[in-house]
Amino acid sequence: YENYMRVTYVGVNRYFVTYGVAQLSKDEFCCGDSQAYFQYKDEKYFLISDGMGSGYKAKEESKSTIASFQKIIETGVNPKTAIKTINSILKLRHKEDFFSTLDILKIHESNGKASITKTCAPSTFYYHNNMIQEIDSYSLPVGIVDEVEAYDYVFKIEKNDILVMSSDGFKIEREELEKILYEMKKEP
């Protein structure tokens, strides 16, 4: 191998994400909500799914929705196509109505581009430049109609931005949330 050179390009991630999860259920044994985090290439995904109803059946449906989404994404498919695929799977699997919400945050670590894709998920709160923007969804959940339209919000994250994703049990006054996020931003 004389006169042979191998050059490998290694991308540098310019953005680092810190995240946390809190969960509380009215059912002391099982919550119908599921959450997950995974990385595919230079994209980080944060997911919340809420299965229909409560308890074990809802938990299994939300876990299945998240697991299916991850498997589909890892084949190289974009999030909107993954959502349409999951919608079709849920429609075929259940003769009666059975559905899940799906809330997806995707962040590119190399360039800071982020997107939030929602199907009937509660508001996501985006704290940026000392202001809160509420990102809503006006679509139906996956598994209830033949064609589901997911809401997409695309933006670029900046240093110290905070995003709060939640399920339907999260209730807080806007002023209280602003106060909490402001305090979080002051911490080192």
Coordinates of N, CA and C in Angstrom, one line a residue:
Y1 N 0.8 -1.2 0.0 CA 0.0 0.0 0.0 C 0.9 1.3 0.0
E2 N 1.9 1.3 -0.7 CA 2.7 2.5 -0.8 C 2.0 3.5 -1.6
N3 N 2.3 4.8 -1.3 CA 1.6 5.9 -1.9 C 0.1 5.9 -1.9
Y4 N -0.4 5.3 -0.8 CA -1.8 5.2 -0.7 C -2.2 6.0 0.6
M5 N -3.2 6.8 0.4 CA -3.7 7.7 1.6 C -5.2 7.5 1.7
R6 N -5.6 7.3 2.9 CA -7.0 7.2 3.2 C -7.4 8.5 4.0
V7 N -8.4 9.2 3.6 CA -8.9 10.4 4.2 C -10.3 10.1 4.7
T8 N -10.5 10.3 6.0 CA -11.9 10.1 6.5 C -12.4 11.5 7.1
Y9 N -13.5 11.9 6.6 CA -14.1 13.1 7.1 C -15.0 12.7 8.3
V10 N -14.8 13.4 9.4 CA -15.6 13.2 10.6 C -16.3 14.6 10.9
G11 N -17.6 14.6 10.8 CA -18.4 15.8 11.0 C -18.3 16.2 12.5
V12 N -18.4 17.5 12.8 CA -18.3 17.9 14.1 C -19.7 18.4 14.5
N13 N -20.2 17.9 15.6 CA -21.5 18.4 16.1 C -21.3 19.7 16.8
R14 N -22.0 20.7 16.3 CA -21.9 22.1 16.9 C -23.0 22.3 18.0
Y15 N -24.0 21.5 18.0 CA -25.1 21.6 19.0 C -25.2 20.4 19.9
F16 N -25.3 20.7 21.2 CA -25.5 19.6 22.1 C -26.8 19.8 22.9
V17 N -27.5 18.8 23.1 CA -28.9 18.8 23.6 C -28.9 18.1 25.0
T18 N -29.4 18.8 26.0 CA -29.7 18.3 27.3 C -31.2 18.1 27.4
Y19 N -31.6 16.9 27.9 CA -33.0 16.7 28.0 C -33.4 16.0 29.3
G20 N -34.6 16.1 29.7 CA -35.1 15.4 30.9 C -36.5 14.9 30.7
V21 N -36.9 14.0 31.5 CA -38.3 13.4 31.4 C -38.9 13.4 32.7
A22 N -40.2 13.7 32.8 CA -40.9 13.6 34.1 C -42.3 13.0 33.6
Q23 N -42.7 12.0 34.4 CA -44.0 11.4 34.1 C -44.8 11.1 35.4
L24 N -46.1 11.4 35.3 CA -47.0 11.1 36.4 C -48.3 10.6 35.8
S25 N -48.9 9.6 36.5 CA -50.1 9.0 35.9 C -51.2 9.0 37.0
K26 N -52.4 9.1 36.5 CA -53.5 8.9 37.4 C -53.7 7.5 37.8
D27 N -53.2 6.6 37.0 CA -53.2 5.1 37.3 C -51.9 4.8 37.9
E28 N -51.9 4.4 39.1 CA -50.6 4.2 39.9 C -49.8 3.1 39.3
F29 N -50.3 2.2 38.5 CA -49.6 1.1 38.0 C -49.1 1.2 36.5
C30 N -49.8 2.0 35.7 CA -49.5 2.1 34.3 C -50.0 3.4 33.7
C31 N -49.1 4.1 33.0 CA -49.4 5.3 32.3 C -49.6 5.0 30.8
G32 N -50.6 5.6 30.2 CA -50.9 5.3 28.7 C -50.0 6.1 27.8
D33 N -49.1 6.9 28.4 CA -48.2 7.8 27.6 C -46.8 7.1 27.5
S34 N -46.1 7.3 26.4 CA -44.8 6.7 26.2 C -43.9 7.9 25.7
Q35 N -42.6 7.8 26.0 CA -41.7 8.8 25.5 C -40.4 8.0 25.1
A36 N -39.7 8.6 24.2 CA -38.4 8.0 23.7 C -37.5 9.0 23.1
Y37 N -36.3 8.7 23.1 CA -35.2 9.5 22.5 C -34.3 8.5 21.7
F38 N -34.0 8.9 20.5 CA -33.0 8.1 19.7 C -32.3 9.0 18.8
Q39 N -31.2 8.5 18.3 CA -30.4 9.2 17.3 C -30.3 8.4 16.0
Y40 N -30.4 9.1 14.9 CA -30.2 8.5 13.6 C -29.4 9.4 12.8
K41 N -28.2 9.0 12.4 CA -27.2 9.8 11.8 C -26.9 11.0 12.6
D42 N -27.0 12.2 12.1 CA -26.8 13.4 13.0 C -28.0 14.1 13.5
E43 N -29.1 13.3 13.5 CA -30.4 13.8 13.9 C -30.8 13.2 15.3
K44 N -31.2 14.0 16.2 CA -31.7 13.5 17.5 C -33.3 13.6 17.4
Y45 N -33.9 12.5 17.9 CA -35.4 12.5 17.9 C -35.9 12.4 19.3
F46 N -36.9 13.2 19.7 CA -37.5 13.1 21.0 C -39.0 12.9 20.7
L47 N -39.6 11.9 21.3 CA -41.0 11.5 20.9 C -41.8 11.4 22.2
I48 N -43.1 11.8 22.0 CA -44.1 11.5 23.0 C -45.3 10.9 22.3
S49 N -45.9 9.8 22.8 CA -47.1 9.3 22.2 C -48.1 9.0 23.4
D50 N -49.3 9.3 23.1 CA -50.4 9.0 24.1 C -51.4 8.1 23.5
G51 N -51.5 6.8 24.0 CA -52.4 5.9 23.5 C -53.8 6.2 23.9
M52 N -54.8 5.7 23.2 CA -56.2 6.0 23.5 C -56.6 5.4 24.8
G53 N -57.3 6.2 25.6 CA -57.7 5.7 26.9 C -56.6 5.8 28.0
S54 N -56.6 4.9 28.9 CA -55.6 4.8 29.9 C -55.2 3.4 30.2
G55 N -54.2 3.2 31.1 CA -53.8 1.9 31.5 C -53.0 1.1 30.5
Y56 N -53.0 -0.2 30.7 CA -52.1 -1.1 30.0 C -52.3 -1.0 28.5
K57 N -53.5 -1.1 28.0 CA -53.8 -1.1 26.6 C -53.3 0.2 25.9
A58 N -53.5 1.3 26.5 CA -53.0 2.6 26.0 C -51.5 2.6 26.0
K59 N -50.9 2.1 27.1 CA -49.4 2.1 27.1 C -48.8 1.3 26.0
E60 N -49.4 0.1 25.8 CA -48.9 -0.8 24.7 C -49.0 -0.1 23.3
E61 N -50.2 0.6 23.1 CA -50.4 1.3 21.8 C -49.4 2.4 21.6
S62 N -49.2 3.2 22.7 CA -48.2 4.3 22.6 C -46.8 3.8 22.4
K63 N -46.4 2.7 23.1 CA -45.1 2.1 23.0 C -44.9 1.6 21.5
S64 N -45.9 0.9 21.0 CA -45.9 0.4 19.7 C -45.7 1.5 18.6
T65 N -46.5 2.6 18.8 CA -46.4 3.7 17.9 C -45.0 4.3 17.9
I66 N -44.4 4.5 19.0 CA -43.0 5.0 19.1 C -42.0 4.0 18.5
A67 N -42.1 2.7 18.8 CA -41.2 1.7 18.3 C -41.3 1.6 16.8
S68 N -42.5 1.7 16.2 CA -42.7 1.7 14.8 C -42.1 2.9 14.1
F69 N -42.3 4.0 14.7 CA -41.7 5.3 14.2 C -40.2 5.2 14.1
Q70 N -39.6 4.7 15.2 CA -38.1 4.6 15.2 C -37.6 3.6 14.1
K71 N -38.3 2.5 14.0 CA -37.8 1.5 13.0 C -38.0 2.0 11.6
I72 N -39.0 2.8 11.3 CA -39.3 3.3 10.0 C -38.2 4.4 9.7
I73 N -38.0 5.3 10.6 CA -37.0 6.4 10.5 C -35.6 5.8 10.2
E74 N -35.3 4.7 10.9 CA -33.9 4.1 10.7 C -33.8 3.4 9.3
T75 N -34.8 3.3 8.5 CA -34.7 2.8 7.2 C -34.4 4.0 6.2
G76 N -34.4 5.2 6.7 CA -34.1 6.4 5.9 C -35.3 7.2 5.5
V77 N -36.5 6.9 6.0 CA -37.7 7.5 5.6 C -37.9 8.8 6.4
N78 N -38.5 9.8 5.8 CA -38.7 11.1 6.5 C -39.9 11.0 7.5
P79 N -39.9 11.8 8.5 CA -41.0 11.7 9.5 C -42.4 11.7 9.0
K80 N -42.7 12.6 8.1 CA -44.1 12.6 7.6 C -44.5 11.3 6.9
T81 N -43.6 10.7 6.2 CA -43.9 9.4 5.5 C -44.0 8.3 6.6
A82 N -43.2 8.4 7.6 CA -43.3 7.4 8.8 C -44.6 7.5 9.4
I83 N -45.1 8.8 9.7 CA -46.4 9.0 10.3 C -47.5 8.4 9.4
K84 N -47.5 8.6 8.1 CA -48.5 8.0 7.2 C -48.5 6.5 7.3
T85 N -47.3 5.9 7.3 CA -47.1 4.5 7.4 C -47.7 3.9 8.7
I86 N -47.4 4.6 9.8 CA -48.0 4.2 11.1 C -49.5 4.3 11.1
N87 N -50.0 5.3 10.5 CA -51.4 5.5 10.4 C -52.1 4.3 9.7
S88 N -51.5 3.9 8.6 CA -52.0 2.8 7.9 C -51.9 1.5 8.7
I89 N -50.8 1.3 9.4 CA -50.7 0.1 10.2 C -51.8 0.1 11.3
L90 N -52.0 1.2 12.0 CA -53.0 1.2 13.0 C -54.4 1.0 12.5
K91 N -54.7 1.5 11.3 CA -56.0 1.4 10.7 C -56.2 -0.1 10.3
L92 N -55.2 -0.8 9.8 CA -55.3 -2.2 9.5 C -55.3 -3.1 10.7
R93 N -54.6 -2.8 11.7 CA -54.5 -3.6 12.9 C -55.8 -3.6 13.7
H94 N -56.5 -2.5 13.8 CA -57.7 -2.4 14.6 C -58.9 -2.1 13.8
K95 N -59.9 -3.0 13.9 CA -61.2 -2.8 13.2 C -62.0 -1.6 13.8
E96 N -61.9 -1.6 15.2 CA -62.6 -0.4 15.8 C -61.6 0.7 15.9
D97 N -62.1 1.9 16.3 CA -61.2 3.0 16.4 C -60.2 2.8 17.5
F98 N -59.0 3.0 17.2 CA -57.9 2.9 18.2 C -56.8 3.8 17.7
F99 N -56.4 4.8 18.5 CA -55.4 5.7 17.9 C -54.4 6.2 19.0
S100 N -53.4 6.9 18.5 CA -52.4 7.4 19.4 C -52.0 8.8 18.8
T101 N -51.6 9.7 19.8 CA -51.0 11.0 19.4 C -49.5 10.7 19.1
L102 N -48.9 11.6 18.4 CA -47.5 11.5 18.2 C -46.9 12.9 18.1
D103 N -45.9 13.2 18.9 CA -45.3 14.5 19.0 C -43.8 14.2 18.8
I104 N -43.2 14.8 17.8 CA -41.9 14.5 17.4 C -41.0 15.8 17.3
L105 N -39.9 15.8 18.0 CA -38.9 16.9 17.9 C -37.7 16.3 17.3
K106 N -37.2 16.9 16.2 CA -36.0 16.4 15.5 C -35.0 17.5 15.5
I107 N -33.8 17.3 15.9 CA -32.8 18.3 15.9 C -31.5 17.8 15.2
H108 N -31.0 18.5 14.2 CA -29.8 18.2 13.5 C -28.7 18.8 14.4
E109 N -27.8 18.0 14.9 CA -26.7 18.4 15.7 C -25.6 19.2 15.0
S110 N -25.5 19.0 13.7 CA -24.5 19.7 13.0 C -24.8 21.1 12.6
N111 N -26.1 21.4 12.3 CA -26.5 22.8 11.9 C -27.5 23.5 12.7
G112 N -28.1 22.8 13.7 CA -29.1 23.4 14.6 C -30.5 23.5 14.0
K113 N -30.7 23.0 12.8 CA -32.0 23.0 12.3 C -32.9 22.0 13.1
A114 N -34.1 22.5 13.4 CA -35.0 21.6 14.2 C -36.4 21.6 13.6
S115 N -37.1 20.6 13.8 CA -38.5 20.6 13.4 C -39.4 19.8 14.4
I116 N -40.6 20.3 14.5 CA -41.6 19.7 15.4 C -42.7 19.2 14.5
T117 N -43.0 17.9 14.6 CA -44.1 17.4 13.8 C -45.1 16.8 14.8
K118 N -46.4 17.2 14.6 CA -47.4 16.8 15.6 C -48.6 16.2 14.9
T119 N -49.1 15.1 15.6 CA -50.4 14.6 15.2 C -51.3 14.6 16.5
C120 N -52.1 15.6 16.6 CA -53.1 15.7 17.7 C -52.4 15.8 19.0
A121 N -51.2 16.2 19.1 CA -50.5 16.3 20.4 C -50.7 17.7 21.0
P122 N -50.7 17.7 22.3 CA -50.8 19.0 23.0 C -49.7 20.0 22.6
S123 N -49.9 21.2 23.0 CA -48.9 22.3 22.7 C -47.5 21.9 23.1
T124 N -46.5 22.4 22.3 CA -45.1 22.4 22.7 C -44.8 23.8 22.9
F125 N -44.0 24.1 24.0 CA -43.7 25.4 24.3 C -42.2 25.6 24.0
Y126 N -41.9 26.7 23.2 CA -40.6 27.0 22.7 C -40.1 28.3 23.3
Y127 N -39.2 28.3 24.2 CA -38.7 29.4 24.9 C -37.4 29.9 24.2
H128 N -37.5 31.1 23.5 CA -36.5 31.6 22.7 C -36.4 33.1 22.9
N129 N -35.3 33.7 23.1 CA -35.1 35.1 23.3 C -36.1 35.7 24.4
N130 N -36.2 35.0 25.5 CA -37.0 35.4 26.6 C -38.5 35.5 26.3
M131 N -38.9 34.8 25.2 CA -40.3 34.8 24.9 C -40.8 33.3 24.7
I132 N -42.0 33.0 25.0 CA -42.5 31.7 24.8 C -43.4 31.7 23.6
Q133 N -43.2 30.7 22.7 CA -44.0 30.5 21.5 C -44.7 29.2 21.7
E134 N -46.0 29.2 21.6 CA -46.8 27.9 21.8 C -47.0 27.3 20.4
I135 N -46.6 26.1 20.2 CA -46.7 25.4 18.9 C -47.8 24.4 19.0
D136 N -48.9 24.5 18.3 CA -50.1 23.7 18.4 C -50.2 22.8 17.2
S137 N -51.1 21.8 17.4 CA -51.4 20.8 16.3 C -52.9 20.9 16.1
Y138 N -53.3 20.9 14.8 CA -54.7 20.9 14.5 C -55.1 19.6 13.7
S139 N -54.3 18.6 13.8 CA -54.5 17.4 13.1 C -55.1 16.3 14.0
L140 N -55.6 15.3 13.4 CA -56.2 14.1 14.1 C -55.0 13.2 14.5
P141 N -55.2 12.3 15.5 CA -54.2 11.4 15.9 C -54.0 10.3 14.8
V142 N -52.9 9.5 14.9 CA -52.7 8.5 13.9 C -53.6 7.3 14.3
G143 N -54.2 6.7 13.2 CA -55.0 5.5 13.4 C -56.5 5.7 13.4
I144 N -56.9 7.0 13.2 CA -58.4 7.2 13.3 C -59.0 7.5 11.9
V145 N -58.3 8.1 11.0 CA -58.8 8.4 9.7 C -57.8 7.8 8.6
D146 N -58.3 7.7 7.4 CA -57.5 7.1 6.4 C -56.2 7.9 6.0
E147 N -56.4 9.2 6.0 CA -55.3 10.1 5.6 C -55.1 11.1 6.8
V148 N -53.9 11.0 7.4 CA -53.6 11.9 8.5 C -52.6 13.0 8.0
E149 N -52.9 14.2 8.4 CA -52.0 15.3 8.0 C -51.3 15.8 9.3
A150 N -50.0 15.8 9.3 CA -49.2 16.2 10.4 C -48.8 17.6 10.3
Y151 N -48.8 18.3 11.3 CA -48.4 19.7 11.4 C -46.9 19.8 11.6
D152 N -46.2 20.6 10.8 CA -44.7 20.7 10.8 C -44.4 22.2 11.2
Y153 N -43.4 22.3 12.1 CA -42.9 23.6 12.4 C -41.4 23.5 12.4
V154 N -40.8 24.3 11.5 CA -39.3 24.2 11.3 C -38.7 25.5 11.8
F155 N -37.5 25.4 12.4 CA -36.8 26.5 13.0 C -35.4 26.2 13.3
K156 N -34.6 27.1 13.6 CA -33.2 26.9 14.0 C -33.0 27.2 15.5
I157 N -32.5 26.2 16.2 CA -32.3 26.4 17.6 C -31.0 27.2 17.8
E158 N -31.1 27.9 19.0 CA -29.9 28.8 19.3 C -29.5 28.4 20.8
K159 N -28.4 28.8 21.2 CA -27.9 28.5 22.5 C -28.9 28.9 23.6
N160 N -29.1 28.0 24.5 CA -30.0 28.2 25.6 C -31.5 28.2 25.3
D161 N -31.9 27.8 24.1 CA -33.3 27.7 23.8 C -33.8 26.5 24.7
I162 N -35.1 26.6 25.0 CA -35.7 25.5 25.8 C -37.0 25.1 25.1
L163 N -37.2 23.8 25.0 CA -38.5 23.3 24.4 C -39.1 22.4 25.5
V164 N -40.4 22.6 25.6 CA -41.2 21.7 26.6 C -42.3 21.0 25.8
M165 N -42.1 19.7 25.7 CA -43.1 18.9 25.0 C -44.0 18.2 26.2
S166 N -45.2 18.0 25.9 CA -46.1 17.4 27.0 C -47.2 16.6 26.4
S167 N -47.8 15.8 27.3 CA -48.9 15.0 27.0 C -50.2 15.8 27.5
D168 N -51.3 15.2 27.3 CA -52.6 15.9 27.6 C -52.8 16.1 29.1
G169 N -52.0 15.5 30.0 CA -52.2 15.8 31.4 C -51.5 17.0 32.0
F170 N -50.7 17.6 31.1 CA -49.9 18.8 31.6 C -50.7 20.0 31.6
K171 N -51.0 20.5 32.8 CA -51.8 21.8 32.9 C -51.0 22.8 33.8
I172 N -50.7 23.9 33.2 CA -50.0 25.0 33.9 C -50.4 26.3 33.2
E173 N -50.5 27.3 34.1 CA -50.8 28.7 33.6 C -49.6 29.2 32.8
R174 N -49.8 29.9 31.8 CA -48.7 30.4 31.0 C -47.7 31.3 31.8
E175 N -48.2 32.1 32.7 CA -47.3 32.9 33.5 C -46.4 32.1 34.4
E176 N -46.9 31.0 34.9 CA -46.1 30.1 35.8 C -45.1 29.4 34.9
L177 N -45.4 29.0 33.7 CA -44.5 28.4 32.8 C -43.3 29.3 32.5
E178 N -43.7 30.6 32.1 CA -42.7 31.6 31.8 C -41.7 31.8 33.0
K179 N -42.2 31.8 34.2 CA -41.4 32.0 35.4 C -40.4 30.8 35.5
I180 N -40.9 29.6 35.4 CA -40.1 28.4 35.5 C -39.0 28.4 34.4
L181 N -39.4 28.7 33.2 CA -38.4 28.7 32.1 C -37.4 29.8 32.2
Y182 N -37.8 30.9 32.7 CA -36.9 32.0 32.9 C -35.8 31.6 34.0
E183 N -36.3 31.0 35.1 CA -35.4 30.5 36.1 C -34.4 29.4 35.6
M184 N -34.9 28.5 34.7 CA -34.1 27.5 34.2 C -33.0 28.1 33.3
K185 N -33.3 29.1 32.6 CA -32.4 29.7 31.7 C -31.2 30.4 32.5
K186 N -31.5 30.9 33.7 CA -30.5 31.6 34.5 C -29.5 30.6 35.1
E187 N -29.9 29.3 35.2 CA -29.0 28.3 35.8 C -27.8 28.1 34.8
P188 N -26.6 27.8 35.4 CA -25.4 27.6 34.5 C -25.5 26.3 33.7

